[in-house]
């Protein structure tokens, strides 16, 4: 069976976790601080704050950006549901905008058309690792005096116009879930260039506590903490951070390996007319967290047939990225929503296996099976519906 994804974890990560467990400090201590400093240096951001996952990162980013009840935040519906959930956590309303068909990322013109007097921010997603056009959204947010937040859950190691994702705007949130390019089991990180945001994020992730455990531990005089505002327990453990440090050292290499597999898929599928491959334009650098193919000439039923045929041959695939407004939890946000591009991409895209290390024979097997099956599905469809 060829899986859709696998985390790349080695003896090194296992040893780092082992050493940390025996070190006597297992949550939000020296390893978390080291991971934060190294992650900030890697992305080029001034500061990084580690948290329990990207969903909690997004929640805290909403709070420090000052978003609350009555505000609207524009975001794609075509994203993992956590993107929109974070907006609802602070009592604000997600307003769904359309994505571009070739990049799967938010369409700036469509987003602009949905701005109202209540719009407070835009939550940009770098979908499956492909950077969105950050400058277009910076310009838009500048013109309408909106906050720009980035959901970079999938984009560790990706870059935009030569600079790593994480360095471009005030609040950028990452995920280290096992489905992502590097993993700490679960985990998240927020990068920022603003010292005030950095300090508030550190407070909020630990119950709003004025003095953290390490400071008290290392103090030679007694210190009593105060809880200065409503906070949360969104801590990352030192065990996770120790794994994260080792993963970060491998990140550029992992991305290069992923890009080689993506290039092999590009090459193998370039002459198949009925599909559209991922598009990486000049200035955009994807970590290829996923490789998603759009089936131009088939209806959803054919896509599902294709997925089943590949599964029958031992290849796991996934359907296109979900549309949040179609989920039951979003019934009340789905009235009057028209997102034909997003829905079409969800219904007619297929995500292929991509992980490190993927053996040459596995890549060959996937490319051969996909080519045979996609041609068969497309042909049977054209026989059913002759133009
Ligand atoms: C775009 C996006 N945002 C947010 C998340 C949530 O990340 P986490 O699972 O770390 O909370 C994910 C995870 O799949 C995601 O893909």
GROMACS .gro file of N, CA and C in nm, residues 284-359:
model
  228
  284UNK      N    1   0.736   3.223  -0.671
  284UNK     CA    2   0.667   3.137  -0.574
  284UNK      C    3   0.746   3.008  -0.559
  285UNK      N    4   0.762   2.963  -0.436
  285UNK     CA    5   0.841   2.842  -0.409
  285UNK      C    6   0.760   2.757  -0.313
  286UNK      N    7   0.711   2.643  -0.362
  286UNK     CA    8   0.624   2.558  -0.281
  286UNK      C    9   0.703   2.447  -0.213
  287UNK      N   10   0.661   2.410  -0.093
  287UNK     CA   11   0.722   2.294  -0.028
  287UNK      C   12   0.653   2.164  -0.072
  288UNK      N   13   0.555   2.177  -0.158
  288UNK     CA   14   0.475   2.062  -0.206
  288UNK      C   15   0.428   1.975  -0.090
  289UNK      N   16   0.363   2.042   0.004
  289UNK     CA   17   0.303   1.965   0.114
  289UNK      C   18   0.204   1.863   0.058
  290UNK      N   19   0.138   1.900  -0.051
  290UNK     CA   20   0.054   1.804  -0.124
  290UNK      C   21   0.067   1.831  -0.272
  291UNK      N   22   0.041   1.727  -0.351
  291UNK     CA   23   0.041   1.741  -0.496
  291UNK      C   24  -0.102   1.714  -0.543
  292UNK      N   25  -0.170   1.823  -0.582
  292UNK     CA   26  -0.311   1.812  -0.617
  292UNK      C   27  -0.329   1.832  -0.767
  293UNK      N   28  -0.401   1.739  -0.829
  293UNK     CA   29  -0.425   1.746  -0.974
  293UNK      C   30  -0.573   1.774  -0.996
  294UNK      N   31  -0.602   1.869  -1.086
  294UNK     CA   32  -0.741   1.901  -1.120
  294UNK      C   33  -0.779   1.826  -1.247
  295UNK      N   34  -0.892   1.758  -1.241
  295UNK     CA   35  -0.940   1.680  -1.356
  295UNK      C   36  -1.033   1.770  -1.438
  296UNK      N   37  -0.982   1.816  -1.551
  296UNK     CA   38  -1.057   1.917  -1.627
  296UNK      C   39  -1.183   1.863  -1.692
  297UNK      N   40  -1.177   1.737  -1.737
  297UNK     CA   41  -1.284   1.688  -1.823
  297UNK      C   42  -1.378   1.588  -1.758
  298UNK      N   43  -1.366   1.570  -1.628
  298UNK     CA   44  -1.450   1.467  -1.567
  298UNK      C   45  -1.545   1.528  -1.464
  299UNK      N   46  -1.654   1.458  -1.440
  299UNK     CA   47  -1.746   1.499  -1.333
  299UNK      C   48  -1.699   1.431  -1.205
  300UNK      N   49  -1.755   1.473  -1.093
  300UNK     CA   50  -1.709   1.421  -0.963
  300UNK      C   51  -1.715   1.270  -0.956
  301UNK      N   52  -1.814   1.213  -1.017
  301UNK     CA   53  -1.827   1.068  -1.012
  301UNK      C   54  -1.704   1.001  -1.074
  302UNK      N   55  -1.652   1.059  -1.180
  302UNK     CA   56  -1.533   1.001  -1.243
  302UNK      C   57  -1.411   1.015  -1.152
  303UNK      N   58  -1.403   1.129  -1.081
  303UNK     CA   59  -1.292   1.148  -0.988
  303UNK      C   60  -1.296   1.040  -0.879
  304UNK      N   61  -1.416   1.014  -0.830
  304UNK     CA   62  -1.428   0.913  -0.725
  304UNK      C   63  -1.395   0.774  -0.779
  305UNK      N   64  -1.437   0.749  -0.903
  305UNK     CA   65  -1.403   0.621  -0.967
  305UNK      C   66  -1.251   0.607  -0.976
  306UNK      N   67  -1.189   0.716  -1.016
  306UNK     CA   68  -1.042   0.717  -1.028
  306UNK      C   69  -0.976   0.689  -0.893
  307UNK      N   70  -1.028   0.753  -0.788
  307UNK     CA   71  -0.971   0.730  -0.653
  307UNK      C   72  -0.987   0.583  -0.615
  308UNK      N   73  -1.105   0.525  -0.645
  308UNK     CA   74  -1.129   0.385  -0.608
  308UNK      C   75  -1.036   0.292  -0.686
  309UNK      N   76  -1.020   0.323  -0.817
  309UNK     CA   77  -0.935   0.237  -0.900
  309UNK      C   78  -0.790   0.240  -0.849
  310UNK      N   79  -0.745   0.357  -0.808
  310UNK     CA   80  -0.609   0.367  -0.756
  310UNK      C   81  -0.597   0.294  -0.622
  311UNK      N   82  -0.701   0.305  -0.540
  311UNK     CA   83  -0.699   0.234  -0.412
  311UNK      C   84  -0.696   0.083  -0.437
  312UNK      N   85  -0.772   0.037  -0.535
  312UNK     CA   86  -0.773  -0.106  -0.569
  312UNK      C   87  -0.633  -0.154  -0.609
  313UNK      N   88  -0.553  -0.061  -0.663
  313UNK     CA   89  -0.417  -0.098  -0.704
  313UNK      C   90  -0.314  -0.068  -0.594
  314UNK      N   91  -0.362  -0.029  -0.478
  314UNK     CA   92  -0.271  -0.010  -0.364
  314UNK      C   93  -0.219   0.131  -0.348
  315UNK      N   94  -0.289   0.230  -0.404
  315UNK     CA   95  -0.242   0.368  -0.394
  315UNK      C   96  -0.349   0.453  -0.323
  316UNK      N   97  -0.312   0.510  -0.210
  316UNK     CA   98  -0.405   0.598  -0.138
  316UNK      C   99  -0.404   0.736  -0.202
  317UNK      N  100  -0.521   0.795  -0.216
  317UNK     CA  101  -0.531   0.933  -0.265
  317UNK      C  102  -0.629   1.007  -0.174
  318UNK      N  103  -0.640   1.136  -0.193
  318UNK     CA  104  -0.742   1.215  -0.121
  318UNK      C  105  -0.815   1.303  -0.221
  319UNK      N  106  -0.941   1.338  -0.188
  319UNK     CA  107  -1.015   1.430  -0.274
  319UNK      C  108  -0.959   1.570  -0.256
  320UNK      N  109  -1.005   1.664  -0.340
  320UNK     CA  110  -0.958   1.802  -0.330
  320UNK      C  111  -0.989   1.862  -0.194
  321UNK      N  112  -0.925   1.974  -0.166
  321UNK     CA  113  -0.938   2.037  -0.034
  321UNK      C  114  -1.084   2.073  -0.005
  322UNK      N  115  -1.122   2.053   0.120
  322UNK     CA  116  -1.262   2.073   0.159
  322UNK      C  117  -1.308   2.218   0.141
  323UNK      N  118  -1.438   2.233   0.127
  323UNK     CA  119  -1.501   2.366   0.130
  323UNK      C  120  -1.573   2.376   0.265
  324UNK      N  121  -1.528   2.467   0.347
  324UNK     CA  122  -1.584   2.477   0.483
  324UNK      C  123  -1.734   2.506   0.481
  325UNK      N  124  -1.779   2.589   0.386
  325UNK     CA  125  -1.922   2.627   0.387
  325UNK      C  126  -2.014   2.508   0.357
  326UNK      N  127  -1.957   2.397   0.311
  326UNK     CA  128  -2.041   2.280   0.284
  326UNK      C  129  -2.053   2.187   0.405
  327UNK      N  130  -1.982   2.219   0.510
  327UNK     CA  131  -1.985   2.134   0.630
  327UNK      C  132  -2.106   2.170   0.716
  328UNK      N  133  -2.159   2.069   0.786
  328UNK     CA  134  -2.279   2.091   0.868
  328UNK      C  135  -2.258   2.203   0.970
  329UNK      N  136  -2.139   2.209   1.028
  329UNK     CA  137  -2.111   2.311   1.130
  329UNK      C  138  -2.117   2.453   1.073
  330UNK      N  139  -2.123   2.466   0.941
  330UNK     CA  140  -2.124   2.598   0.877
  330UNK      C  141  -2.254   2.628   0.803
  331UNK      N  142  -2.360   2.549   0.835
  331UNK     CA  143  -2.490   2.568   0.768
  331UNK      C  144  -2.533   2.715   0.767
  332UNK      N  145  -2.520   2.779   0.884
  332UNK     CA  146  -2.571   2.916   0.893
  332UNK      C  147  -2.483   3.018   0.820
  333UNK      N  148  -2.361   2.978   0.783
  333UNK     CA  149  -2.272   3.069   0.710
  333UNK      C  150  -2.279   3.043   0.559
  334UNK      N  151  -2.359   2.942   0.521
  334UNK     CA  152  -2.358   2.898   0.381
  334UNK      C  153  -2.471   2.959   0.299
  335UNK      N  154  -2.562   3.032   0.364
  335UNK     CA  155  -2.670   3.094   0.288
  335UNK      C  156  -2.609   3.207   0.206
  336UNK      N  157  -2.651   3.218   0.082
  336UNK     CA  158  -2.601   3.324  -0.007
  336UNK      C  159  -2.454   3.309  -0.044
  337UNK      N  160  -2.395   3.197  -0.018
  337UNK     CA  161  -2.253   3.180  -0.055
  337UNK      C  162  -2.247   3.118  -0.195
  338UNK      N  163  -2.177   3.185  -0.283
  338UNK     CA  164  -2.159   3.129  -0.418
  338UNK      C  165  -2.010   3.119  -0.446
  339UNK      N  166  -1.958   2.999  -0.446
  339UNK     CA  167  -1.815   2.977  -0.465
  339UNK      C  168  -1.793   2.864  -0.566
  340UNK      N  169  -1.831   2.889  -0.691
  340UNK     CA  170  -1.824   2.780  -0.790
  340UNK      C  171  -1.683   2.725  -0.813
  341UNK      N  172  -1.583   2.814  -0.809
  341UNK     CA  173  -1.446   2.766  -0.834
  341UNK      C  174  -1.402   2.674  -0.721
  342UNK      N  175  -1.425   2.718  -0.596
  342UNK     CA  176  -1.385   2.638  -0.480
  342UNK      C  177  -1.454   2.502  -0.481
  343UNK      N  178  -1.584   2.503  -0.512
  343UNK     CA  179  -1.659   2.376  -0.509
  343UNK      C  180  -1.611   2.284  -0.620
  344UNK      N  181  -1.587   2.342  -0.737
  344UNK     CA  182  -1.539   2.261  -0.850
  344UNK      C  183  -1.403   2.199  -0.817
  345UNK      N  184  -1.315   2.278  -0.753
  345UNK     CA  185  -1.182   2.225  -0.718
  345UNK      C  186  -1.194   2.111  -0.616
  346UNK      N  187  -1.284   2.127  -0.520
  346UNK     CA  188  -1.302   2.020  -0.421
  346UNK      C  189  -1.351   1.892  -0.491
  347UNK      N  190  -1.447   1.910  -0.581
  347UNK     CA  191  -1.513   1.793  -0.641
  347UNK      C  192  -1.428   1.724  -0.747
  348UNK      N  193  -1.339   1.801  -0.810
  348UNK     CA  194  -1.270   1.745  -0.927
  348UNK      C  195  -1.118   1.743  -0.914
  349UNK      N  196  -1.070   1.749  -0.792
  349UNK     CA  197  -0.925   1.738  -0.773
  349UNK      C  198  -0.893   1.609  -0.699
  350UNK      N  199  -0.773   1.564  -0.720
  350UNK     CA  200  -0.726   1.442  -0.652
  350UNK      C  201  -0.583   1.466  -0.604
  351UNK      N  202  -0.558   1.429  -0.480
  351UNK     CA  203  -0.425   1.449  -0.421
  351UNK      C  204  -0.351   1.315  -0.422
  352UNK      N  205  -0.229   1.317  -0.477
  352UNK     CA  206  -0.150   1.194  -0.491
  352UNK      C  207  -0.052   1.176  -0.374
  353UNK      N  208  -0.005   1.054  -0.352
  353UNK     CA  209   0.094   1.031  -0.246
  353UNK      C  210   0.221   1.112  -0.269
  354UNK      N  211   0.273   1.169  -0.163
  354UNK     CA  212   0.402   1.240  -0.172
  354UNK      C  213   0.462   1.245  -0.032
  355UNK      N  214   0.573   1.176  -0.014
  355UNK     CA  215   0.639   1.174   0.117
  355UNK      C  216   0.787   1.144   0.096
  356UNK      N  217   0.863   1.167   0.202
  356UNK     CA  218   1.008   1.145   0.198
  356UNK      C  219   1.042   1.036   0.300
  357UNK      N  220   1.118   0.933   0.263
  357UNK     CA  221   1.167   0.906   0.129
  357UNK      C  222   1.063   0.825   0.051
  358UNK      N  223   1.043   0.863  -0.075
  358UNK     CA  224   0.953   0.785  -0.161
  358UNK      C  225   1.044   0.716  -0.263
  359UNK      N  226   1.037   0.584  -0.267
  359UNK     CA  227   1.132   0.511  -0.352
  359UNK      C  228   1.100   0.535  -0.500
   0.00000   0.00000   0.00000
